[in-house]
Coordinates of C-alpha atoms (C1' of nucleotides) in Angstrom, one line a residue:
Chain A
X1 CA 131.7 47.7 97.5
X2 CA 133.7 44.6 97.2
X3 CA 137.3 46.3 98.7
X4 CA 137.5 43.7 101.5
X5 CA 137.8 40.5 99.5
X6 CA 140.0 42.2 97.0
X7 CA 142.2 43.3 100.4
X8 CA 142.1 39.9 101.6
X9 CA 143.0 37.9 98.7
X10 CA 146.0 40.5 97.6
X11 CA 146.8 40.2 101.4
X12 CA 147.6 36.1 100.7
X13 CA 150.4 37.5 98.3
X14 CA 151.4 40.4 100.2
X15 CA 154.1 38.4 102.1
X16 CA 157.6 37.5 100.3
X17 CA 157.2 34.3 102.0
X18 CA 153.7 33.4 100.8
X19 CA 154.5 34.6 97.4
X20 CA 157.6 32.8 97.0
X21 CA 155.5 29.7 97.9
X22 CA 152.7 30.4 95.2
X23 CA 155.4 30.9 92.7
X24 CA 156.8 27.6 93.5
X25 CA 153.8 25.7 93.2
X26 CA 153.1 27.3 89.6
X27 CA 154.8 24.1 88.4
X28 CA 151.6 22.7 89.0
X29 CA 152.7 20.0 91.1
X30 CA 152.2 19.1 94.6
X31 CA 154.8 20.0 97.5
X32 CA 155.0 18.6 100.6
X33 CA 154.9 21.3 103.5
X34 CA 158.6 20.6 104.4
X35 CA 159.6 21.1 100.7
X36 CA 158.0 24.3 100.7
X37 CA 159.6 25.4 104.1
X38 CA 163.1 24.6 103.0
X39 CA 162.5 26.2 99.3
X40 CA 161.7 29.3 100.7
X41 CA 163.9 29.0 103.9
X42 CA 161.4 29.4 106.8
X43 CA 161.1 27.0 109.5
X44 CA 158.6 24.0 109.6
X45 CA 156.4 25.8 112.1
X46 CA 155.8 29.0 110.2
X47 CA 155.4 27.4 107.0
X48 CA 152.6 25.2 108.6
X49 CA 151.0 28.4 109.6
X50 CA 151.3 30.3 106.1
X51 CA 150.2 27.0 104.1
X52 CA 147.2 26.9 106.3
X53 CA 146.5 30.6 105.7
X54 CA 146.9 30.0 101.6
X55 CA 144.6 27.1 101.9
X56 CA 142.0 29.2 104.0
X57 CA 142.1 31.8 101.3
X58 CA 141.5 29.4 98.7
X59 CA 144.5 30.0 97.0
X60 CA 145.9 26.6 97.6
X61 CA 144.2 23.0 98.1
X62 CA 145.9 20.3 100.5
X63 CA 145.7 16.6 100.2
X64 CA 146.6 14.7 103.1
X65 CA 148.5 11.3 102.9
X66 CA 150.0 9.5 105.7
X67 CA 152.2 12.3 107.6
X68 CA 152.3 14.3 104.5
X69 CA 150.7 17.3 103.4
X70 CA 150.6 17.8 99.6
X71 CA 150.0 21.3 98.6
X72 CA 149.0 22.5 95.0
X73 CA 147.5 25.6 93.6
X74 CA 143.6 25.6 93.8
X75 CA 143.4 25.5 90.2
X76 CA 144.3 26.7 86.5
X77 CA 142.2 30.2 87.2
X78 CA 144.5 30.3 90.4
X79 CA 147.3 29.8 88.4
X80 CA 147.0 32.3 85.8
X81 CA 146.0 34.9 88.4
X82 CA 149.6 34.4 90.0
X83 CA 151.2 34.3 86.9
X84 CA 149.5 37.5 85.7
X85 CA 150.6 39.2 88.8
X86 CA 154.1 38.3 88.8
X87 CA 154.1 39.3 85.4
X88 CA 152.9 42.5 85.9
X89 CA 155.0 43.0 89.3
X90 CA 158.3 41.9 87.3
X91 CA 157.6 44.5 84.4
X92 CA 156.1 47.3 86.0
X93 CA 158.5 49.2 88.5
X94 CA 161.9 49.6 89.5
X95 CA 161.8 46.3 90.2
X96 CA 165.8 46.3 90.6
X97 CA 168.4 44.2 88.8
X98 CA 166.2 42.8 86.1
X99 CA 168.5 43.2 82.7
X100 CA 165.3 42.7 80.6
X101 CA 166.3 40.7 77.5
X102 CA 165.0 42.4 74.4
X103 CA 162.5 40.6 72.0
X104 CA 163.9 38.5 69.5
X105 CA 162.7 37.6 66.2
X106 CA 161.4 33.6 65.3
X107 CA 164.8 32.6 64.0
X108 CA 167.2 33.7 66.8
X109 CA 164.5 32.7 69.6
X110 CA 164.6 29.3 68.1
X111 CA 168.4 29.2 67.8
X112 CA 168.6 30.3 71.4
X113 CA 166.5 27.3 72.2
X114 CA 169.5 25.0 71.1
X115 CA 171.3 25.8 74.2
X116 CA 167.9 26.0 75.8
X117 CA 166.1 25.6 79.3
X118 CA 162.8 24.0 79.1
X119 CA 160.4 24.1 82.1
X120 CA 156.8 23.9 82.9
X121 CA 154.8 26.7 83.8
X122 CA 151.6 25.4 85.8
X123 CA 150.6 23.2 83.4
X124 CA 151.8 24.0 80.0
X125 CA 155.1 24.5 78.8
X126 CA 157.4 27.6 79.3
X127 CA 161.0 28.8 79.1
X128 CA 162.9 28.8 75.8
X129 CA 161.3 25.8 74.6
X130 CA 157.8 27.0 75.3
X131 CA 158.3 30.3 73.4
X132 CA 160.2 28.4 70.4
X133 CA 156.8 26.4 70.1
X134 CA 154.7 29.5 70.5
X135 CA 156.9 31.2 67.9
X136 CA 156.7 27.8 65.6
X137 CA 152.8 27.5 65.9
X138 CA 152.5 31.3 64.9
X139 CA 154.8 31.1 62.2
X140 CA 153.3 27.9 60.5
X141 CA 149.9 29.6 60.9
X142 CA 148.7 26.9 63.3
X143 CA 147.6 29.4 65.5
X144 CA 146.8 33.4 64.7
X145 CA 146.7 36.4 66.9
X146 CA 144.2 38.2 65.0
X147 CA 142.7 39.9 67.8
X148 CA 143.7 37.6 70.5
X149 CA 145.1 34.0 69.9
X150 CA 143.0 31.5 68.4
X151 CA 143.4 28.3 66.5
X152 CA 143.3 28.3 62.8
X153 CA 140.9 25.6 60.8
X154 CA 143.9 24.2 59.2
X155 CA 145.5 24.2 62.5
X156 CA 143.5 22.2 64.0
X157 CA 143.2 19.8 61.6
X158 CA 147.0 19.6 61.8
X159 CA 147.2 19.3 65.4
X160 CA 144.5 16.8 65.5
X161 CA 145.9 14.2 62.9
X162 CA 149.4 15.0 62.8
X163 CA 150.4 16.0 66.3
X164 CA 148.0 13.9 67.7
X165 CA 146.1 16.3 70.1
X166 CA 142.2 16.1 69.5
X167 CA 141.3 19.8 69.7
X168 CA 138.0 19.3 69.4
X169 CA 137.7 17.4 72.6
X170 CA 139.4 20.0 74.3
X171 CA 136.5 22.6 73.6
X172 CA 134.8 22.0 76.6
X173 CA 134.4 23.8 79.9
X174 CA 135.1 27.5 80.2
X175 CA 138.9 27.6 80.4
X176 CA 140.2 29.3 77.2
X177 CA 141.2 27.1 74.2
X178 CA 144.4 28.7 73.8
X179 CA 145.7 31.7 76.0
X180 CA 149.0 33.7 75.9
X181 CA 151.2 33.5 79.0
X182 CA 154.1 35.8 79.4
X183 CA 157.1 34.0 80.7
X184 CA 158.9 36.4 83.5
X185 CA 162.3 34.9 82.5
X186 CA 162.0 35.0 78.9
X187 CA 159.8 38.2 78.8
X188 CA 158.0 36.4 75.6
X189 CA 154.7 34.8 75.5
X190 CA 154.3 31.3 75.2
X191 CA 150.8 29.0 74.8
X192 CA 148.9 28.1 77.6
X193 CA 144.9 27.5 77.9
X194 CA 143.5 24.3 77.3
X195 CA 145.7 23.5 74.3
X196 CA 149.1 24.6 76.3
X197 CA 148.2 22.0 78.7
X198 CA 147.4 19.4 76.3
X199 CA 150.6 20.1 74.2
X200 CA 152.6 19.7 77.5
X201 CA 150.9 16.7 78.4
X202 CA 151.2 15.2 75.0
X203 CA 154.8 15.6 74.9
X204 CA 155.2 14.1 78.3
X205 CA 153.2 11.1 77.6
X206 CA 155.0 10.6 74.2
X207 CA 158.3 10.8 76.0
X208 CA 159.6 13.7 74.2
X209 CA 160.0 15.3 77.7
X210 CA 161.0 14.3 81.2
X211 CA 161.0 16.2 84.4
X212 CA 164.4 16.5 85.9
X213 CA 164.6 16.7 90.0
X214 CA 161.7 18.3 91.7
X215 CA 161.5 21.5 90.2
X216 CA 160.0 22.7 87.0
X217 CA 162.9 22.1 84.6
X218 CA 162.7 19.5 81.8
X219 CA 165.0 17.7 79.7
X220 CA 164.3 16.7 76.0
X221 CA 164.7 13.0 75.3
X222 CA 166.4 12.1 72.3
X223 CA 163.2 10.8 70.4
X224 CA 161.7 14.2 71.9
X225 CA 164.4 16.3 69.8
X226 CA 163.5 14.5 66.7
X227 CA 159.9 14.8 67.0
X228 CA 160.4 18.8 67.9
X229 CA 162.3 19.1 64.8
X230 CA 160.0 17.2 62.6
X231 CA 156.7 18.6 63.6
X232 CA 157.7 22.1 65.0
X233 CA 160.9 22.8 62.9
X234 CA 162.7 23.5 66.4
X235 CA 166.3 22.0 66.7
X236 CA 168.3 22.0 69.8
X237 CA 170.7 19.9 71.8
X238 CA 169.1 17.7 74.4
X239 CA 170.0 17.6 78.0
X240 CA 171.2 21.1 79.0
X241 CA 168.9 21.2 82.1
Chain B
X1 CA 163.0 34.3 92.0
X2 CA 160.8 37.2 91.7
X3 CA 159.2 36.7 94.8
X4 CA 160.0 40.5 96.2
X5 CA 158.4 42.1 93.4
X6 CA 155.0 40.1 93.5
X7 CA 154.7 40.6 97.3
X8 CA 155.4 44.5 97.0
X9 CA 152.6 44.4 94.3
X10 CA 150.0 42.5 96.3
X11 CA 151.0 44.5 99.5
X12 CA 149.8 47.4 97.6
X13 CA 146.1 46.1 97.3
X14 CA 146.1 44.2 100.6
X15 CA 144.7 47.2 102.6
X16 CA 141.1 47.6 102.6
X17 CA 141.5 51.4 102.1
X18 CA 143.9 51.1 99.2
X19 CA 141.9 48.7 97.6
X20 CA 138.7 50.7 97.6
X21 CA 140.9 53.8 96.0
X22 CA 141.8 51.6 93.0
X23 CA 138.3 50.0 92.9
X24 CA 136.9 53.5 92.5
X25 CA 139.4 54.5 90.2
X26 CA 138.3 51.8 87.9
X27 CA 135.7 54.2 86.2
X28 CA 139.0 55.5 84.4
X29 CA 138.5 59.3 85.3
X30 CA 140.8 61.3 87.6
X31 CA 139.8 62.0 91.3
X32 CA 141.0 64.8 93.3
X33 CA 142.9 63.4 96.6
X34 CA 139.9 64.9 98.7
X35 CA 137.2 63.3 96.7
X36 CA 138.9 59.8 97.2
X37 CA 139.3 60.3 100.9
X38 CA 136.1 61.1 101.5
X39 CA 134.7 58.4 99.2
X40 CA 136.7 55.6 101.2
X41 CA 136.1 57.4 104.5
X42 CA 139.5 58.5 105.7
X43 CA 140.7 61.7 106.7
X44 CA 143.0 63.9 104.1
X45 CA 146.3 63.0 105.9
X46 CA 145.9 59.3 105.7
X47 CA 144.5 59.3 102.1
X48 CA 147.7 61.9 101.1
X49 CA 149.9 58.6 102.5
X50 CA 148.2 56.3 100.7
X51 CA 147.7 57.5 97.6
X52 CA 151.6 58.4 97.6
X53 CA 152.2 55.0 98.4
X54 CA 149.9 53.5 95.0
X55 CA 151.9 55.9 92.9
X56 CA 155.1 55.1 94.1
X57 CA 154.1 51.6 93.6
X58 CA 153.4 52.5 89.7
X59 CA 149.5 51.4 90.2
X60 CA 148.5 54.9 90.2
X61 CA 149.6 58.1 88.2
X62 CA 149.0 61.5 89.4
X63 CA 148.7 64.9 87.8
X64 CA 149.0 68.2 89.7
X65 CA 147.0 71.1 88.7
X66 CA 147.0 74.3 91.2
X67 CA 146.2 73.1 94.4
X68 CA 144.9 70.1 93.3
X69 CA 146.1 66.5 93.0
X70 CA 144.3 64.4 90.5
X71 CA 144.8 60.5 90.5
X72 CA 143.9 57.7 88.0
X73 CA 145.0 54.3 87.4
X74 CA 148.2 53.9 85.6
X75 CA 146.7 52.4 82.4
X76 CA 144.6 49.8 81.1
X77 CA 146.8 47.1 82.0
X78 CA 146.5 48.1 85.5
X79 CA 142.8 48.2 85.3
X80 CA 142.6 44.9 83.9
X81 CA 144.8 43.7 86.6
X82 CA 142.7 45.2 89.2
X83 CA 139.5 44.0 88.0
X84 CA 140.6 40.4 87.6
X85 CA 141.8 40.2 91.2
X86 CA 138.4 42.0 92.0
X87 CA 136.5 39.5 90.0
X88 CA 138.7 36.4 91.4
X89 CA 138.1 37.5 95.0
X90 CA 134.7 38.2 94.7
X91 CA 133.9 34.5 92.9
X92 CA 136.5 32.7 95.0
X93 CA 135.5 32.2 99.0
X94 CA 133.3 32.3 101.3
X95 CA 133.2 36.1 100.6
X96 CA 129.8 36.4 102.2
X97 CA 126.7 38.1 101.2
X98 CA 126.9 37.8 97.6
X99 CA 123.4 36.5 96.2
X100 CA 125.1 35.3 93.0
X101 CA 122.3 35.9 90.4
X102 CA 122.5 33.0 87.7
X103 CA 123.7 33.3 84.4
X104 CA 120.7 34.1 82.0
X105 CA 120.0 34.0 78.4
X106 CA 120.1 36.6 75.8
X107 CA 116.5 37.5 75.7
X108 CA 116.3 37.5 79.5
X109 CA 119.1 39.6 79.9
X110 CA 118.3 42.3 77.3
X111 CA 114.7 42.2 79.1
X112 CA 116.4 43.0 82.4
X113 CA 118.4 45.7 80.8
X114 CA 115.1 47.5 80.1
X115 CA 115.0 48.6 83.7
X116 CA 118.6 48.7 83.7
X117 CA 121.7 50.3 85.0
X118 CA 124.5 51.3 82.7
X119 CA 128.1 52.2 84.0
X120 CA 131.4 52.4 82.7
X121 CA 134.3 50.2 84.1
X122 CA 137.6 51.9 83.6
X123 CA 137.0 52.6 80.0
X124 CA 134.5 50.4 78.6
X125 CA 130.8 50.0 78.9
X126 CA 129.6 47.4 82.1
X127 CA 126.7 47.1 84.2
X128 CA 123.6 45.7 82.3
X129 CA 123.8 48.0 79.3
X130 CA 127.1 46.4 79.0
X131 CA 126.2 43.2 79.4
X132 CA 123.5 43.5 76.7
X133 CA 125.8 45.2 74.0
X134 CA 128.1 42.2 74.5
X135 CA 125.1 39.5 74.4
X136 CA 123.8 41.5 71.0
X137 CA 127.2 41.4 69.4
X138 CA 127.9 37.6 70.2
X139 CA 124.2 36.9 69.0
X140 CA 124.4 38.8 65.8
X141 CA 128.0 37.2 65.0
X142 CA 129.8 40.6 65.1
X143 CA 132.2 38.9 67.5
X144 CA 132.8 35.2 68.1
X145 CA 134.3 33.4 71.0
X146 CA 135.5 30.4 69.1
X147 CA 138.7 29.9 71.4
X148 CA 138.7 33.5 72.6
X149 CA 137.0 36.7 71.8
X150 CA 137.6 37.8 68.1
X151 CA 136.1 40.1 65.8
X152 CA 134.5 38.4 62.7
X153 CA 135.1 39.5 59.1
X154 CA 131.4 40.8 58.5
X155 CA 131.5 42.2 62.1
X156 CA 134.3 44.3 61.3
X157 CA 132.6 45.6 58.0
X158 CA 129.5 46.3 60.3
X159 CA 131.1 48.0 63.2
X160 CA 133.1 50.4 60.7
X161 CA 130.5 51.4 58.1
X162 CA 127.2 51.3 60.3
X163 CA 128.4 51.9 63.6
X164 CA 131.0 54.1 62.9
X165 CA 133.9 52.5 64.8
X166 CA 137.1 52.3 62.4
X167 CA 138.2 48.9 63.6
X168 CA 141.1 48.5 61.5
X169 CA 142.4 52.0 62.9
X170 CA 141.9 50.2 66.6
X171 CA 144.4 47.4 65.9
X172 CA 147.6 49.1 66.8
X173 CA 149.9 48.6 70.0
X174 CA 149.7 45.8 72.1
X175 CA 146.3 46.2 74.2
X176 CA 144.2 43.1 72.8
X177 CA 141.4 44.2 70.3
X178 CA 138.8 42.7 72.2
X179 CA 138.9 41.3 75.7
X180 CA 136.1 39.5 77.9
X181 CA 135.9 41.5 81.3
X182 CA 133.6 39.9 83.9
X183 CA 131.2 42.1 85.7
X184 CA 131.2 41.6 89.3
X185 CA 127.7 42.9 90.0
X186 CA 126.1 41.2 86.9
X187 CA 128.4 38.0 86.9
X188 CA 128.4 38.3 83.3
X189 CA 130.8 39.2 80.7
X190 CA 131.1 42.5 78.7
X191 CA 133.5 43.8 76.4
X192 CA 136.8 45.0 77.3
X193 CA 140.0 45.7 74.9
X194 CA 140.1 48.6 72.4
X195 CA 137.0 47.9 70.8
X196 CA 135.4 47.9 74.2
X197 CA 136.9 51.3 75.0
X198 CA 136.0 52.6 71.3
X199 CA 132.5 51.6 71.6
X200 CA 132.2 53.5 75.0
X201 CA 133.9 56.7 73.6
X202 CA 131.5 56.4 70.7
X203 CA 128.4 56.2 72.5
X204 CA 129.5 59.5 74.5
X205 CA 130.6 61.1 71.5
X206 CA 127.5 60.6 69.7
X207 CA 125.6 61.5 73.0
X208 CA 123.8 58.0 73.2
X209 CA 124.9 58.1 76.9
X210 CA 125.9 60.8 79.5
X211 CA 127.6 60.8 82.8
X212 CA 125.5 61.3 85.9
X213 CA 127.0 62.8 89.0
X214 CA 130.6 61.8 89.8
X215 CA 130.4 58.1 89.8
X216 CA 130.8 55.3 87.2
X217 CA 126.5 55.7 86.6
X218 CA 125.4 56.6 82.9
X219 CA 122.3 57.7 81.8
X220 CA 120.8 56.7 78.2
X221 CA 119.7 59.5 76.2
X222 CA 116.6 59.7 74.1
X223 CA 118.7 59.6 71.0
X224 CA 120.5 56.8 72.5
X225 CA 117.7 54.8 73.2
X226 CA 116.9 54.7 69.7
X227 CA 120.6 54.3 68.5
X228 CA 120.8 50.9 70.9
X229 CA 117.4 49.8 69.6
X230 CA 118.2 50.0 66.0
X231 CA 121.9 49.0 66.1
X232 CA 122.0 46.3 68.6
X233 CA 118.2 45.4 69.2
X234 CA 118.5 46.8 72.7
X235 CA 115.1 48.2 74.0
X236 CA 115.4 50.0 77.4
X237 CA 113.7 52.9 79.1
X238 CA 116.1 55.9 79.5
X239 CA 117.2 57.1 82.8
X240 CA 116.9 54.8 85.8
X241 CA 120.1 55.8 86.9
Chain C
dG1 C1' 157.0 -1.2 121.5
dC2 C1' 160.2 2.7 120.2
dG3 C1' 162.7 6.0 117.6
dA4 C1' 162.7 8.7 113.6
dC5 C1' 160.3 12.0 111.3
dG6 C1' 156.7 15.2 108.9
dG7 C1' 153.6 18.3 110.9
dT8 C1' 150.7 21.3 114.3
dT9 C1' 150.0 24.5 118.4
dC10 C1' 151.7 27.7 121.4
dG11 C1' 153.9 31.8 123.5
dG12 C1' 156.3 35.6 122.9
dC13 C1' 159.4 38.8 120.2
dG14 C1' 159.8 42.4 117.2
dC15 C1' 158.3 45.0 113.7
dC16 C1' 155.8 47.3 110.3
dC17 C1' 151.7 49.6 109.1
dG18 C1' 147.3 52.3 109.3
dC19 C1' 145.0 55.5 111.4
dC20 C1' 144.4 60.2 113.6
dG21 C1' 145.3 65.2 114.8
dA22 C1' 148.0 69.1 114.7
dA23 C1' 150.8 71.8 112.5
dG24 C1' 152.8 73.4 108.1
dT25 C1' 153.2 74.5 103.1
dG26 C1' 151.6 76.1 98.6
dT27 C1' 147.5 77.9 95.6
dC28 C1' 143.6 80.7 94.5
dC29 C1' 140.3 84.2 95.0
dC30 C1' 138.8 88.5 97.1
Chain D
dG1 C1' 147.4 91.3 102.2
dG2 C1' 144.0 87.7 104.2
dG3 C1' 141.5 84.2 104.4
dA4 C1' 139.6 79.9 102.6
dC5 C1' 141.1 75.5 100.7
dA6 C1' 144.2 71.4 99.3
dC7 C1' 147.3 68.7 100.4
dT8 C1' 151.5 67.1 103.3
dT9 C1' 154.5 66.0 107.0
dC10 C1' 155.3 64.6 111.7
dG11 C1' 154.7 62.5 116.1
dG12 C1' 152.3 59.0 118.3
dC13 C1' 149.1 55.2 119.4
dG14 C1' 147.2 50.8 118.8
dG15 C1' 146.8 46.3 116.4
dG16 C1' 148.4 42.9 113.4
dC17 C1' 151.7 40.3 111.5
dG18 C1' 156.0 37.0 110.4
dC19 C1' 159.0 34.8 112.7
dC20 C1' 161.1 31.6 115.8
dG21 C1' 162.0 27.8 119.4
dA22 C1' 159.8 24.3 122.5
dA23 C1' 156.3 21.1 123.5
dC24 C1' 153.0 18.0 121.3
dC25 C1' 150.9 14.8 118.0
dG26 C1' 150.1 11.2 114.2
dT27 C1' 152.3 8.2 111.2
dC28 C1' 155.9 5.1 109.6
dG29 C1' 159.4 1.5 109.8
dC30 C1' 162.5 -1.2 112.3

DNA sequence: GCGACGGTTCGGCGCCCGCCGAAGTGTCCC
DNA sequence: GGGACACTTCGGCGGGCGCCGAACCGTCGC
């Protein structure tokens, strides 16, 4: 019976401090030990111990550079796991003080994105922008969710030629091409998987989006607003954190 | 930040005893408190406390009948979560003493099923039989895994008319129609989701499979062996626990 | 060199948690 | 009613864990 490994893994996330660290790292970037310590409100020595524990448990990987110790999640699978757990935990019990915004239709969701927060979730887009993009792709038939998400045939062509994301090149490795990832602030799904990651990368490379500060927040550039409108039919004011 | 709920949830599974309880309940059935206590090797009073904790945390639900307290996992989502975690935990670190059988091709996998163990995983088929069925459906084009698992159009017709599983009727609710579930003994995927559950139910209703003992083990009946051969091209000796 | 700084190790404190046995409550059956 | 039985409550024990502060070790920059 494999109860022992399960308990060991769960134990890593069973402490609020370590959980907060993993959630912070969901932005997919490497943080230094002291950044994390400050972020979760513990002293450096404690952080050092907890981080070592997370690394030893395989959830985090570290990279040492000079006097810095950079930490990030071990991989997309790890991020998906943490994300799933956090989502489940947030939807499940009397986890008090969560106002739970009701599901909205496409138009309203896009409209709300106008004043929107955009952010990353591990390696793909999340927040209202992420939800709006997902809604748009679904509405335009680029992806369908007949029995699980999938890229349609015309959708593949459109992504490759018009948007500039080579779908065929993504279809390697075992990571699913497109996966639904529930956002726990928006409570609505957005696109993860290789395609989600590629879209995010593309948006950054093309200068549509820019990181703001050290967190997961994104800012939509002027050119980005244009591109989002033309390609996805999403209108939003830029900036707005 | 939602670190607190995450930690609370993870904390429920962070104890080997509670983890073992949840793994046992992956068979999808309701166990009594004392059955679980005996199964994981603790005294009744301790079990009572742990079970209450799991129920309070939303992972388990209870049903009282007379002097018995029946417990089962709260739902398919809960089962999927536990399964995912257990899989991740088993594949991840130095969780020593796991020989890790290499992936096999279809023919070999089906051949191995000849001496096979069949069992349930929550509400669908697992073990070598479950893997063989999944392989068969993939090989015959009933389901495809282009960018996530999906039932093909001819597959839907075949399932409905030949096998007798009304796929259209399953497409309600938010649970995915078909989902891949990695078996941690076989290390190979089998079919979960509504379709996986329906197939399992159908196999039991049609008398192809029968529960053996109180665990998750299944026995293939004589008629079942015939049906599996004719419909799925799977040949196996019956019995063999 | 020296000081500033990021990170680590160590000792110690307090708390929580899982376990048990013993005693108690409720249900079923004779 | 009485006895078996499933389960629960309670007290108590022991161990582990998270936290901190203080001392220590490397690295960087002047």
